[in-house]
Amino acid sequence: NQLNSRASGTTDLRAATAFITPFGGGDSTALVKALNHAGGYFRGQIAHEVDLRMAPTIRFAADTSFAQSTRIEELLHDPRVARDLEPEAALRKLVGFTFDYQLANPDFIRLVMTENIHNGEFLAQSKSIQQLNIPLIHAVKFVYDRGMQAGVFRRGLDAVELHMSISALCVFNVANRHTFALIFKRDLDSAPALIARRDSVVEMIVR
């Protein structure tokens, strides 16, 4: 089985890309090749089930988003990074990366929101997927512990709680930006607005 972790489509709905990750992880090359080979079948199924003037052409690609958290942990545990980045600078990098990544991958946020609507029903079926956030928690704890030992961060914080706060601020920017822009009559999509919001999120976490 495979996990269709996210998808994107053109505005005219003529083409769509489904980014997939195999359950249990591993190389997705063969799976992507097989799914693309069966693209005509999937397009026919969509045409049968959905009332569209033209069924979209489906392309499958490997989803590398879940590997990002592992990469973060590797970087933050690298002795060279530990030597070059002070704890506060490392935390700023971590928060900034999270903000940038979630802003660039709104479909991932929508996937998480949908899974929460279903009370984690599908996530519960895969133990491997449940382990995907653990490297990121380790990275947060690693940075926090270094900062606490250096007297930069206050004591008594929990790594999971800190991760939840980072995620909450970064996800909100993606999930609620458009409604907030309409309600409060602000341009929240412009580059200056996004930069200001990013800086604000980083400062809130660091302080």
GROMACS .gro file of C-alpha atoms in nm:
model
  207
    1ASN     CA    1   0.000   0.000   0.000
    2GLN     CA    2   0.104   0.360  -0.044
    3LEU     CA    3   0.026   0.687   0.125
    4ASN     CA    4  -0.087   0.970  -0.095
    5SER     CA    5   0.059   1.234   0.131
    6ARG     CA    6  -0.036   1.543  -0.069
    7ALA     CA    7  -0.144   1.661  -0.411
    8SER     CA    8  -0.143   1.975  -0.621
    9GLY     CA    9  -0.320   2.070  -0.939
   10THR     CA   10  -0.330   2.337  -1.207
   11THR     CA   11  -0.595   2.607  -1.178
   12ASP     CA   12  -0.781   2.473  -1.482
   13LEU     CA   13  -0.788   2.120  -1.329
   14ARG     CA   14  -0.633   1.972  -1.644
   15ALA     CA   15  -0.337   1.827  -1.457
   16ALA     CA   16  -0.260   1.714  -1.103
   17THR     CA   17   0.044   1.579  -0.924
   18ALA     CA   18   0.008   1.332  -0.638
   19PHE     CA   19   0.311   1.315  -0.409
   20ILE     CA   20   0.332   0.973  -0.246
   21THR     CA   21   0.531   0.798   0.025
   22PRO     CA   22   0.526   0.418   0.076
   23PHE     CA   23   0.391   0.295   0.406
   24GLY     CA   24   0.690   0.192   0.615
   25GLY     CA   25   0.923   0.425   0.423
   26GLY     CA   26   1.187   0.307   0.181
   27ASP     CA   27   1.264   0.383  -0.182
   28SER     CA   28   0.957   0.497  -0.372
   29THR     CA   29   1.114   0.481  -0.721
   30ALA     CA   30   0.944   0.157  -0.828
   31LEU     CA   31   0.612   0.261  -0.676
   32VAL     CA   32   0.614   0.598  -0.853
   33LYS     CA   33   0.700   0.429  -1.183
   34ALA     CA   34   0.417   0.177  -1.147
   35LEU     CA   35   0.161   0.443  -1.055
   36ASN     CA   36   0.260   0.664  -1.347
   37HIS     CA   37   0.233   0.362  -1.576
   38ALA     CA   38  -0.126   0.323  -1.454
   39GLY     CA   39  -0.201   0.696  -1.489
   40GLY     CA   40  -0.457   0.638  -1.764
   41TYR     CA   41  -0.652   0.401  -1.540
   42PHE     CA   42  -0.665   0.654  -1.256
   43ARG     CA   43  -0.776   0.927  -1.494
   44GLY     CA   44  -1.056   0.702  -1.615
   45GLN     CA   45  -1.166   0.630  -1.258
   46ILE     CA   46  -1.176   1.001  -1.180
   47ALA     CA   47  -1.378   1.070  -1.493
   48HIS     CA   48  -1.624   0.802  -1.384
   49GLU     CA   49  -1.660   0.925  -1.026
   50VAL     CA   50  -1.635   1.303  -1.060
   51ASP     CA   51  -1.852   1.529  -1.272
   52LEU     CA   52  -1.587   1.728  -1.459
   53ARG     CA   53  -1.581   1.851  -1.816
   54MET     CA   54  -1.234   1.704  -1.853
   55ALA     CA   55  -1.065   1.461  -1.615
   56PRO     CA   56  -0.717   1.577  -1.510
   57THR     CA   57  -0.400   1.404  -1.617
   58ILE     CA   58  -0.248   1.247  -1.305
   59ARG     CA   59   0.126   1.242  -1.244
   60PHE     CA   60   0.280   1.070  -0.943
   61ALA     CA   61   0.602   1.184  -0.776
   62ALA     CA   62   0.795   1.094  -0.464
   63ASP     CA   63   0.711   1.302  -0.157
   64THR     CA   64   1.031   1.397   0.022
   65SER     CA   65   0.864   1.618   0.283
   66PHE     CA   66   0.876   1.356   0.560
   67ALA     CA   67   1.254   1.332   0.521
   68GLN     CA   68   1.296   1.696   0.614
   69SER     CA   69   1.256   1.641   0.989
   70THR     CA   70   1.529   1.376   0.982
   71ARG     CA   71   1.755   1.613   0.791
   72ILE     CA   72   1.697   1.885   1.052
   73GLU     CA   73   1.803   1.651   1.331
   74GLU     CA   74   2.114   1.544   1.140
   75LEU     CA   75   2.217   1.906   1.082
   76LEU     CA   76   2.155   2.018   1.438
   77HIS     CA   77   2.349   1.720   1.578
   78ASP     CA   78   2.639   1.773   1.341
   79PRO     CA   79   2.942   1.873   1.555
   80ARG     CA   80   3.026   2.145   1.304
   81VAL     CA   81   2.680   2.297   1.337
   82ALA     CA   82   2.690   2.267   1.716
   83ARG     CA   83   3.023   2.447   1.713
   84ASP     CA   84   2.922   2.720   1.468
   85LEU     CA   85   2.568   2.790   1.594
   86GLU     CA   86   2.495   2.912   1.944
   87PRO     CA   87   2.175   2.764   2.097
   88GLU     CA   88   1.967   3.076   2.031
   89ALA     CA   89   2.086   3.095   1.670
   90ALA     CA   90   2.009   2.725   1.626
   91LEU     CA   91   1.656   2.773   1.762
   92ARG     CA   92   1.602   3.067   1.529
   93LYS     CA   93   1.715   2.853   1.235
   94LEU     CA   94   1.481   2.572   1.339
   95VAL     CA   95   1.177   2.799   1.374
   96GLY     CA   96   1.257   2.983   1.053
   97PHE     CA   97   1.294   2.657   0.861
   98THR     CA   98   0.959   2.533   0.995
   99PHE     CA   99   0.787   2.857   0.894
  100ASP     CA  100   0.939   2.851   0.544
  101TYR     CA  101   0.870   2.483   0.487
  102GLN     CA  102   0.504   2.500   0.588
  103LEU     CA  103   0.450   2.817   0.388
  104ALA     CA  104   0.594   2.642   0.080
  105ASN     CA  105   0.387   2.325   0.135
  106PRO     CA  106   0.025   2.426   0.204
  107ASP     CA  107  -0.101   2.090   0.078
  108PHE     CA  108   0.081   1.920   0.364
  109ILE     CA  109  -0.103   2.145   0.612
  110ARG     CA  110  -0.434   2.060   0.447
  111LEU     CA  111  -0.349   1.691   0.474
  112VAL     CA  112  -0.284   1.725   0.847
  113MET     CA  113  -0.604   1.924   0.896
  114THR     CA  114  -0.805   1.660   0.711
  115GLU     CA  115  -0.649   1.383   0.917
  116ASN     CA  116  -0.750   1.568   1.234
  117ILE     CA  117  -1.106   1.597   1.106
  118HIS     CA  118  -1.101   1.216   1.088
  119ASN     CA  119  -0.956   1.194   1.442
  120GLY     CA  120  -0.628   1.046   1.320
  121GLU     CA  121  -0.804   0.739   1.181
  122PHE     CA  122  -0.562   0.678   0.894
  123LEU     CA  123  -0.250   0.784   1.083
  124ALA     CA  124  -0.332   0.520   1.344
  125GLN     CA  125  -0.297   0.251   1.078
  126SER     CA  126   0.075   0.313   1.023
  127LYS     CA  127   0.328   0.289   1.305
  128SER     CA  128   0.606   0.414   1.079
  129ILE     CA  129   0.426   0.740   1.001
  130GLN     CA  130   0.362   0.792   1.372
  131GLN     CA  131   0.741   0.790   1.423
  132LEU     CA  132   0.814   1.058   1.163
  133ASN     CA  133   0.801   1.355   1.401
  134ILE     CA  134   1.032   1.194   1.657
  135PRO     CA  135   1.355   1.315   1.486
  136LEU     CA  136   1.220   1.672   1.494
  137ILE     CA  137   1.136   1.642   1.865
  138HIS     CA  138   1.491   1.517   1.925
  139ALA     CA  139   1.626   1.818   1.737
  140VAL     CA  140   1.417   2.059   1.945
  141LYS     CA  141   1.527   1.889   2.268
  142PHE     CA  142   1.891   1.892   2.159
  143VAL     CA  143   1.886   2.267   2.094
  144TYR     CA  144   1.685   2.343   2.409
  145ASP     CA  145   1.914   2.135   2.634
  146ARG     CA  146   2.222   2.311   2.496
  147GLY     CA  147   2.062   2.649   2.557
  148MET     CA  148   1.951   2.555   2.907
  149GLN     CA  149   2.301   2.436   2.998
  150ALA     CA  150   2.444   2.761   2.862
  151GLY     CA  151   2.197   2.964   3.068
  152VAL     CA  152   2.033   3.109   2.755
  153PHE     CA  153   1.694   2.936   2.784
  154ARG     CA  154   1.480   2.911   3.098
  155ARG     CA  155   1.436   2.575   3.264
  156GLY     CA  156   1.120   2.368   3.284
  157LEU     CA  157   1.015   2.354   2.919
  158ASP     CA  158   0.908   2.031   2.750
  159ALA     CA  159   1.037   1.957   2.399
  160VAL     CA  160   0.697   1.837   2.274
  161GLU     CA  161   0.524   2.147   2.414
  162LEU     CA  162   0.786   2.367   2.248
  163HIS     CA  163   0.738   2.183   1.920
  164MET     CA  164   0.360   2.227   1.951
  165SER     CA  165   0.404   2.603   1.997
  166ILE     CA  166   0.632   2.630   1.694
  167SER     CA  167   0.391   2.426   1.482
  168ALA     CA  168   0.087   2.620   1.602
  169LEU     CA  169   0.232   2.956   1.499
  170CYS     CA  170   0.363   2.830   1.165
  171VAL     CA  171   0.053   2.630   1.072
  172PHE     CA  172  -0.177   2.920   1.160
  173ASN     CA  173   0.003   3.138   0.908
  174VAL     CA  174  -0.090   2.891   0.632
  175ALA     CA  175  -0.432   2.774   0.749
  176ASN     CA  176  -0.581   3.112   0.846
  177ARG     CA  177  -0.389   3.371   0.646
  178HIS     CA  178  -0.659   3.430   0.384
  179THR     CA  179  -0.952   3.456   0.626
  180PHE     CA  180  -0.755   3.690   0.853
  181ALA     CA  181  -0.663   3.905   0.554
  182LEU     CA  182  -1.031   3.942   0.465
  183ILE     CA  183  -1.155   4.000   0.820
  184PHE     CA  184  -0.888   4.249   0.923
  185LYS     CA  185  -0.837   4.405   0.578
  186ARG     CA  186  -0.465   4.338   0.566
  187ASP     CA  187  -0.238   4.219   0.286
  188LEU     CA  188  -0.086   3.910   0.444
  189ASP     CA  189   0.038   3.756   0.117
  190SER     CA  190   0.295   4.018   0.023
  191ALA     CA  191   0.664   3.946   0.070
  192PRO     CA  192   0.707   4.222   0.334
  193ALA     CA  193   0.408   4.089   0.531
  194LEU     CA  194   0.537   3.732   0.525
  195ILE     CA  195   0.886   3.841   0.629
  196ALA     CA  196   0.742   4.044   0.917
  197ARG     CA  197   0.525   3.753   1.028
  198ARG     CA  198   0.820   3.512   1.009
  199ASP     CA  199   1.033   3.744   1.222
  200SER     CA  200   0.749   3.779   1.473
  201VAL     CA  201   0.705   3.402   1.505
  202VAL     CA  202   1.078   3.349   1.558
  203GLU     CA  203   1.091   3.621   1.826
  204MET     CA  204   0.787   3.483   2.012
  205ILE     CA  205   0.942   3.137   2.037
  206VAL     CA  206   1.290   3.259   2.133
  207ARG     CA  207   1.156   3.487   2.406
   0.00000   0.00000   0.00000
